[in-house]
Amino acid sequence: MAAPCIDRETTSEIVRQFGAKPEMLVQILQAIVMRYGWVPEETIRQLADEVNLSRADVFGVVTYYHDFRTEPPGEHIVKICQAEACQAMGSRALTDHARESLGAALHETSEDITLEPVYCLGNCACAPAVMIDGKTHGRVNQARFDKLVGAMKESR
Ligand code: FES
C-alpha cells in the first residue's frame, strides 16, 4: 500500500492550528505523523520555513523521536517493547526472532511490515508486550508472535 501523500496546504493548515512557533514543532510533527505516518524531506523543509527554524533543527527533532519516521511505514506496524520489565521477560530474544522472521531490522520495513521498538506499552505486568497495528498483546513468546503475525498477514 502506498504511503499517503502530504500536501503543502495540509501541512500549513496543521502549522496554523498549533501556531507557527518553534516551540510548537513537536506537536506539529505529532499531528503530521498521526495523520500520515511519516515526515518526508519536503515537509521538513516546509516546516523549517514556516516555524522559522533551520532544516537541520527540524531534522534533528524528527530523528530524535522514534515515532517520527522519515520513510513511509508499511501497511502494518509491529512494535516490540524494549523497556525494563519486558527486557527482563525476554523481549530482546523476541526482537531477534522478529527481525529474523520478518526480515527487517528495527525501524525497517519488509513486505509492508514495519518493525519498531517501543519503550513501555503500559502492559508491564504482562511482559513481554507487543503492539500490532495499534493493539497491545501481552506475554508474547516466539510461538505467539508468529501466530499474531500470521493472523495479521491473513487479514490483508
Ligand atoms: S516495560 Fe514493556 S510494557 Fe512496560
PDB file of C-alpha atoms and ligand atoms in Angstrom:
ATOM      1  CA  MET A   1       0.000   0.000   0.000  1.00  0.00           C
ATOM      2  CA  ALA A   2       1.413   3.403  -0.957  1.00  0.00           C
ATOM      3  CA  ALA A   3       2.021   5.852   1.870  1.00  0.00           C
ATOM      4  CA  PRO A   4      -0.393   8.772   1.887  1.00  0.00           C
ATOM      5  CA  CYS A   5       0.878  11.977   0.312  1.00  0.00           C
ATOM      6  CA  ILE A   6       1.331  15.092   2.363  1.00  0.00           C
ATOM      7  CA  ASP A   7       0.370  18.227   0.510  1.00  0.00           C
ATOM      8  CA  ARG A   8       1.772  21.651   1.340  1.00  0.00           C
ATOM      9  CA  GLU A   9      -1.616  23.151   2.117  1.00  0.00           C
ATOM     10  CA  THR A  10      -2.469  20.487   4.711  1.00  0.00           C
ATOM     11  CA  THR A  11       0.934  20.932   6.328  1.00  0.00           C
ATOM     12  CA  SER A  12       0.341  24.704   6.509  1.00  0.00           C
ATOM     13  CA  GLU A  13      -3.120  24.118   7.963  1.00  0.00           C
ATOM     14  CA  ILE A  14      -1.639  21.913  10.727  1.00  0.00           C
ATOM     15  CA  VAL A  15       1.002  24.566  11.458  1.00  0.00           C
ATOM     16  CA  ARG A  16      -1.743  27.221  11.751  1.00  0.00           C
ATOM     17  CA  GLN A  17      -3.696  25.024  14.185  1.00  0.00           C
ATOM     18  CA  PHE A  18      -0.779  24.897  16.599  1.00  0.00           C
ATOM     19  CA  GLY A  19       0.785  28.264  15.810  1.00  0.00           C
ATOM     20  CA  ALA A  20       3.851  28.830  13.652  1.00  0.00           C
ATOM     21  CA  LYS A  21       6.282  28.889  16.576  1.00  0.00           C
ATOM     22  CA  PRO A  22       9.452  26.839  17.060  1.00  0.00           C
ATOM     23  CA  GLU A  23       8.236  25.627  20.475  1.00  0.00           C
ATOM     24  CA  MET A  24       5.205  24.001  18.810  1.00  0.00           C
ATOM     25  CA  LEU A  25       7.319  21.880  16.451  1.00  0.00           C
ATOM     26  CA  VAL A  26       6.929  18.588  18.347  1.00  0.00           C
ATOM     27  CA  GLN A  27       3.137  18.952  18.494  1.00  0.00           C
ATOM     28  CA  ILE A  28       3.031  19.829  14.787  1.00  0.00           C
ATOM     29  CA  LEU A  29       5.151  16.792  13.939  1.00  0.00           C
ATOM     30  CA  GLN A  30       2.943  14.558  16.108  1.00  0.00           C
ATOM     31  CA  ALA A  31      -0.136  15.756  14.220  1.00  0.00           C
ATOM     32  CA  ILE A  32       1.541  15.115  10.863  1.00  0.00           C
ATOM     33  CA  VAL A  33       2.669  11.621  11.886  1.00  0.00           C
ATOM     34  CA  MET A  34      -0.776  10.810  13.329  1.00  0.00           C
ATOM     35  CA  ARG A  35      -2.344  11.711  10.002  1.00  0.00           C
ATOM     36  CA  TYR A  36       0.268  10.479   7.507  1.00  0.00           C
ATOM     37  CA  GLY A  37       2.551   8.099   9.402  1.00  0.00           C
ATOM     38  CA  TRP A  38       5.791   9.819   8.361  1.00  0.00           C
ATOM     39  CA  VAL A  39       7.548  13.122   7.664  1.00  0.00           C
ATOM     40  CA  PRO A  40       9.057  13.436   4.178  1.00  0.00           C
ATOM     41  CA  GLU A  41      12.057  15.632   3.399  1.00  0.00           C
ATOM     42  CA  GLU A  42       9.965  18.272   1.610  1.00  0.00           C
ATOM     43  CA  THR A  43       7.733  18.569   4.683  1.00  0.00           C
ATOM     44  CA  ILE A  44      10.799  19.005   6.913  1.00  0.00           C
ATOM     45  CA  ARG A  45      11.919  21.877   4.671  1.00  0.00           C
ATOM     46  CA  GLN A  46       8.447  23.429   4.651  1.00  0.00           C
ATOM     47  CA  LEU A  47       8.173  23.212   8.447  1.00  0.00           C
ATOM     48  CA  ALA A  48      11.583  24.840   8.823  1.00  0.00           C
ATOM     49  CA  ASP A  49      10.344  27.795   6.730  1.00  0.00           C
ATOM     50  CA  GLU A  50       7.007  28.046   8.491  1.00  0.00           C
ATOM     51  CA  VAL A  51       8.209  27.862  12.112  1.00  0.00           C
ATOM     52  CA  ASN A  52      11.367  29.824  11.408  1.00  0.00           C
ATOM     53  CA  LEU A  53      13.959  27.146  12.161  1.00  0.00           C
ATOM     54  CA  SER A  54      16.736  25.680  10.049  1.00  0.00           C
ATOM     55  CA  ARG A  55      16.164  22.461   8.135  1.00  0.00           C
ATOM     56  CA  ALA A  56      18.844  20.881  10.374  1.00  0.00           C
ATOM     57  CA  ASP A  57      16.914  21.914  13.511  1.00  0.00           C
ATOM     58  CA  VAL A  58      13.703  20.286  12.276  1.00  0.00           C
ATOM     59  CA  PHE A  59      15.552  17.205  11.015  1.00  0.00           C
ATOM     60  CA  GLY A  60      17.262  16.884  14.415  1.00  0.00           C
ATOM     61  CA  VAL A  61      13.894  16.813  16.200  1.00  0.00           C
ATOM     62  CA  VAL A  62      12.439  14.342  13.681  1.00  0.00           C
ATOM     63  CA  THR A  63      15.327  11.923  14.100  1.00  0.00           C
ATOM     64  CA  TYR A  64      15.411  12.295  17.909  1.00  0.00           C
ATOM     65  CA  TYR A  65      11.959  10.777  18.408  1.00  0.00           C
ATOM     66  CA  HIS A  66      11.384   7.140  17.452  1.00  0.00           C
ATOM     67  CA  ASP A  67       7.826   7.739  16.252  1.00  0.00           C
ATOM     68  CA  PHE A  68       8.811  10.404  13.698  1.00  0.00           C
ATOM     69  CA  ARG A  69       9.730   8.422  10.600  1.00  0.00           C
ATOM     70  CA  THR A  70      11.400   9.929   7.539  1.00  0.00           C
ATOM     71  CA  GLU A  71      10.423   6.917   5.442  1.00  0.00           C
ATOM     72  CA  PRO A  72       6.858   5.793   4.816  1.00  0.00           C
ATOM     73  CA  PRO A  73       5.783   2.959   7.113  1.00  0.00           C
ATOM     74  CA  GLY A  74       4.486  -0.380   5.885  1.00  0.00           C
ATOM     75  CA  GLU A  75       0.820  -1.222   5.851  1.00  0.00           C
ATOM     76  CA  HIS A  76       1.300  -2.996   9.206  1.00  0.00           C
ATOM     77  CA  ILE A  77       3.307  -1.788  12.189  1.00  0.00           C
ATOM     78  CA  VAL A  78       4.719  -4.230  14.735  1.00  0.00           C
ATOM     79  CA  LYS A  79       6.177  -2.694  17.900  1.00  0.00           C
ATOM     80  CA  ILE A  80       8.086  -4.689  20.492  1.00  0.00           C
ATOM     81  CA  CYS A  81       8.620  -3.214  23.932  1.00  0.00           C
ATOM     82  CA  GLN A  82      12.275  -2.714  24.827  1.00  0.00           C
ATOM     83  CA  ALA A  83      11.764  -1.232  28.283  1.00  0.00           C
ATOM     84  CA  GLU A  84      12.989  -2.815  31.507  1.00  0.00           C
ATOM     85  CA  ALA A  85      10.104  -5.092  32.523  1.00  0.00           C
ATOM     86  CA  CYS A  86       9.814  -6.529  29.030  1.00  0.00           C
ATOM     87  CA  GLN A  87      13.560  -6.945  28.709  1.00  0.00           C
ATOM     88  CA  ALA A  88      13.541  -8.936  31.954  1.00  0.00           C
ATOM     89  CA  MET A  89      10.940 -11.227  30.405  1.00  0.00           C
ATOM     90  CA  GLY A  90      12.768 -11.843  27.143  1.00  0.00           C
ATOM     91  CA  SER A  91      11.885  -9.005  24.766  1.00  0.00           C
ATOM     92  CA  ARG A  92      15.436  -8.899  23.360  1.00  0.00           C
ATOM     93  CA  ALA A  93      15.258 -12.540  22.268  1.00  0.00           C
ATOM     94  CA  LEU A  94      11.757 -11.897  20.947  1.00  0.00           C
ATOM     95  CA  THR A  95      13.075  -8.910  18.981  1.00  0.00           C
ATOM     96  CA  ASP A  96      15.850 -11.052  17.491  1.00  0.00           C
ATOM     97  CA  HIS A  97      13.226 -13.601  16.488  1.00  0.00           C
ATOM     98  CA  ALA A  98      11.031 -10.874  14.965  1.00  0.00           C
ATOM     99  CA  ARG A  99      13.959  -9.419  12.989  1.00  0.00           C
ATOM    100  CA  GLU A 100      14.738 -12.820  11.585  1.00  0.00           C
ATOM    101  CA  SER A 101      11.190 -13.912  10.843  1.00  0.00           C
ATOM    102  CA  LEU A 102      10.101 -10.566   9.346  1.00  0.00           C
ATOM    103  CA  GLY A 103      13.377  -9.945   7.519  1.00  0.00           C
ATOM    104  CA  ALA A 104      13.560  -6.396   8.840  1.00  0.00           C
ATOM    105  CA  ALA A 105      15.764  -4.715  11.432  1.00  0.00           C
ATOM    106  CA  LEU A 106      14.230  -2.299  13.922  1.00  0.00           C
ATOM    107  CA  HIS A 107      12.971   0.839  12.119  1.00  0.00           C
ATOM    108  CA  GLU A 108      12.896  -1.059   8.844  1.00  0.00           C
ATOM    109  CA  THR A 109      10.074  -2.295   6.635  1.00  0.00           C
ATOM    110  CA  SER A 110       9.879  -5.601   4.826  1.00  0.00           C
ATOM    111  CA  GLU A 111       6.912  -6.922   2.878  1.00  0.00           C
ATOM    112  CA  ASP A 112       4.876  -3.924   4.043  1.00  0.00           C
ATOM    113  CA  ILE A 113       5.502  -4.677   7.735  1.00  0.00           C
ATOM    114  CA  THR A 114       7.426  -2.097   9.765  1.00  0.00           C
ATOM    115  CA  LEU A 115       9.259  -3.297  12.880  1.00  0.00           C
ATOM    116  CA  GLU A 116       9.652  -0.687  15.611  1.00  0.00           C
ATOM    117  CA  PRO A 117      10.955  -0.588  19.174  1.00  0.00           C
ATOM    118  CA  VAL A 118       8.707   0.962  21.780  1.00  0.00           C
ATOM    119  CA  TYR A 119       9.541   1.933  25.349  1.00  0.00           C
ATOM    120  CA  CYS A 120       6.714   0.699  27.573  1.00  0.00           C
ATOM    121  CA  LEU A 121       3.206  -0.012  26.376  1.00  0.00           C
ATOM    122  CA  GLY A 122       1.763   0.246  29.886  1.00  0.00           C
ATOM    123  CA  ASN A 123       1.393  -3.522  29.920  1.00  0.00           C
ATOM    124  CA  CYS A 124       4.403  -4.353  32.113  1.00  0.00           C
ATOM    125  CA  ALA A 125       2.513  -6.924  34.214  1.00  0.00           C
ATOM    126  CA  CYS A 126       2.060  -8.990  31.044  1.00  0.00           C
ATOM    127  CA  ALA A 127       5.601  -8.677  29.687  1.00  0.00           C
ATOM    128  CA  PRO A 128       6.896  -9.067  27.105  1.00  0.00           C
ATOM    129  CA  ALA A 129       4.443  -6.807  25.347  1.00  0.00           C
ATOM    130  CA  VAL A 130       3.936  -6.244  21.641  1.00  0.00           C
ATOM    131  CA  MET A 131       1.699  -3.852  19.728  1.00  0.00           C
ATOM    132  CA  ILE A 132       0.430  -4.887  16.309  1.00  0.00           C
ATOM    133  CA  ASP A 133      -1.432  -2.272  14.298  1.00  0.00           C
ATOM    134  CA  GLY A 134      -2.332  -0.385  17.465  1.00  0.00           C
ATOM    135  CA  LYS A 135      -3.484  -3.383  19.506  1.00  0.00           C
ATOM    136  CA  THR A 136      -1.440  -4.440  22.546  1.00  0.00           C
ATOM    137  CA  HIS A 137      -0.702  -8.097  23.286  1.00  0.00           C
ATOM    138  CA  GLY A 138       0.920  -9.417  26.468  1.00  0.00           C
ATOM    139  CA  ARG A 139       3.047 -12.436  27.386  1.00  0.00           C
ATOM    140  CA  VAL A 140       4.157 -12.802  23.782  1.00  0.00           C
ATOM    141  CA  ASN A 141       6.631 -15.621  23.248  1.00  0.00           C
ATOM    142  CA  GLN A 142       8.062 -16.528  19.854  1.00  0.00           C
ATOM    143  CA  ALA A 143       5.296 -19.002  19.001  1.00  0.00           C
ATOM    144  CA  ARG A 144       2.602 -16.493  19.926  1.00  0.00           C
ATOM    145  CA  PHE A 145       4.390 -13.786  17.971  1.00  0.00           C
ATOM    146  CA  ASP A 146       4.373 -15.971  14.856  1.00  0.00           C
ATOM    147  CA  LYS A 147       0.683 -16.683  15.353  1.00  0.00           C
ATOM    148  CA  LEU A 148      -0.182 -12.981  15.760  1.00  0.00           C
ATOM    149  CA  VAL A 149       1.860 -12.009  12.710  1.00  0.00           C
ATOM    150  CA  GLY A 150       0.279 -14.828  10.727  1.00  0.00           C
ATOM    151  CA  ALA A 151      -3.203 -13.586  11.639  1.00  0.00           C
ATOM    152  CA  MET A 152      -2.167 -10.036  10.706  1.00  0.00           C
ATOM    153  CA  LYS A 153      -0.960 -11.196   7.286  1.00  0.00           C
ATOM    154  CA  GLU A 154      -4.165 -13.145   6.702  1.00  0.00           C
ATOM    155  CA  SER A 155      -6.197 -10.010   7.461  1.00  0.00           C
ATOM    156  CA  ARG A 156      -4.738  -8.246   4.406  1.00  0.00           C
TER     157      ARG A 156
HETATM  158  S1  FES B   1       8.051  -2.361  30.105  1.00  0.00           S
HETATM  159 FE1  FES B   1       7.095  -3.295  28.403  1.00  0.00          FE
HETATM  160  S2  FES B   1       5.037  -2.757  28.646  1.00  0.00           S
HETATM  161 FE2  FES B   1       6.012  -1.699  30.237  1.00  0.00          FE
END
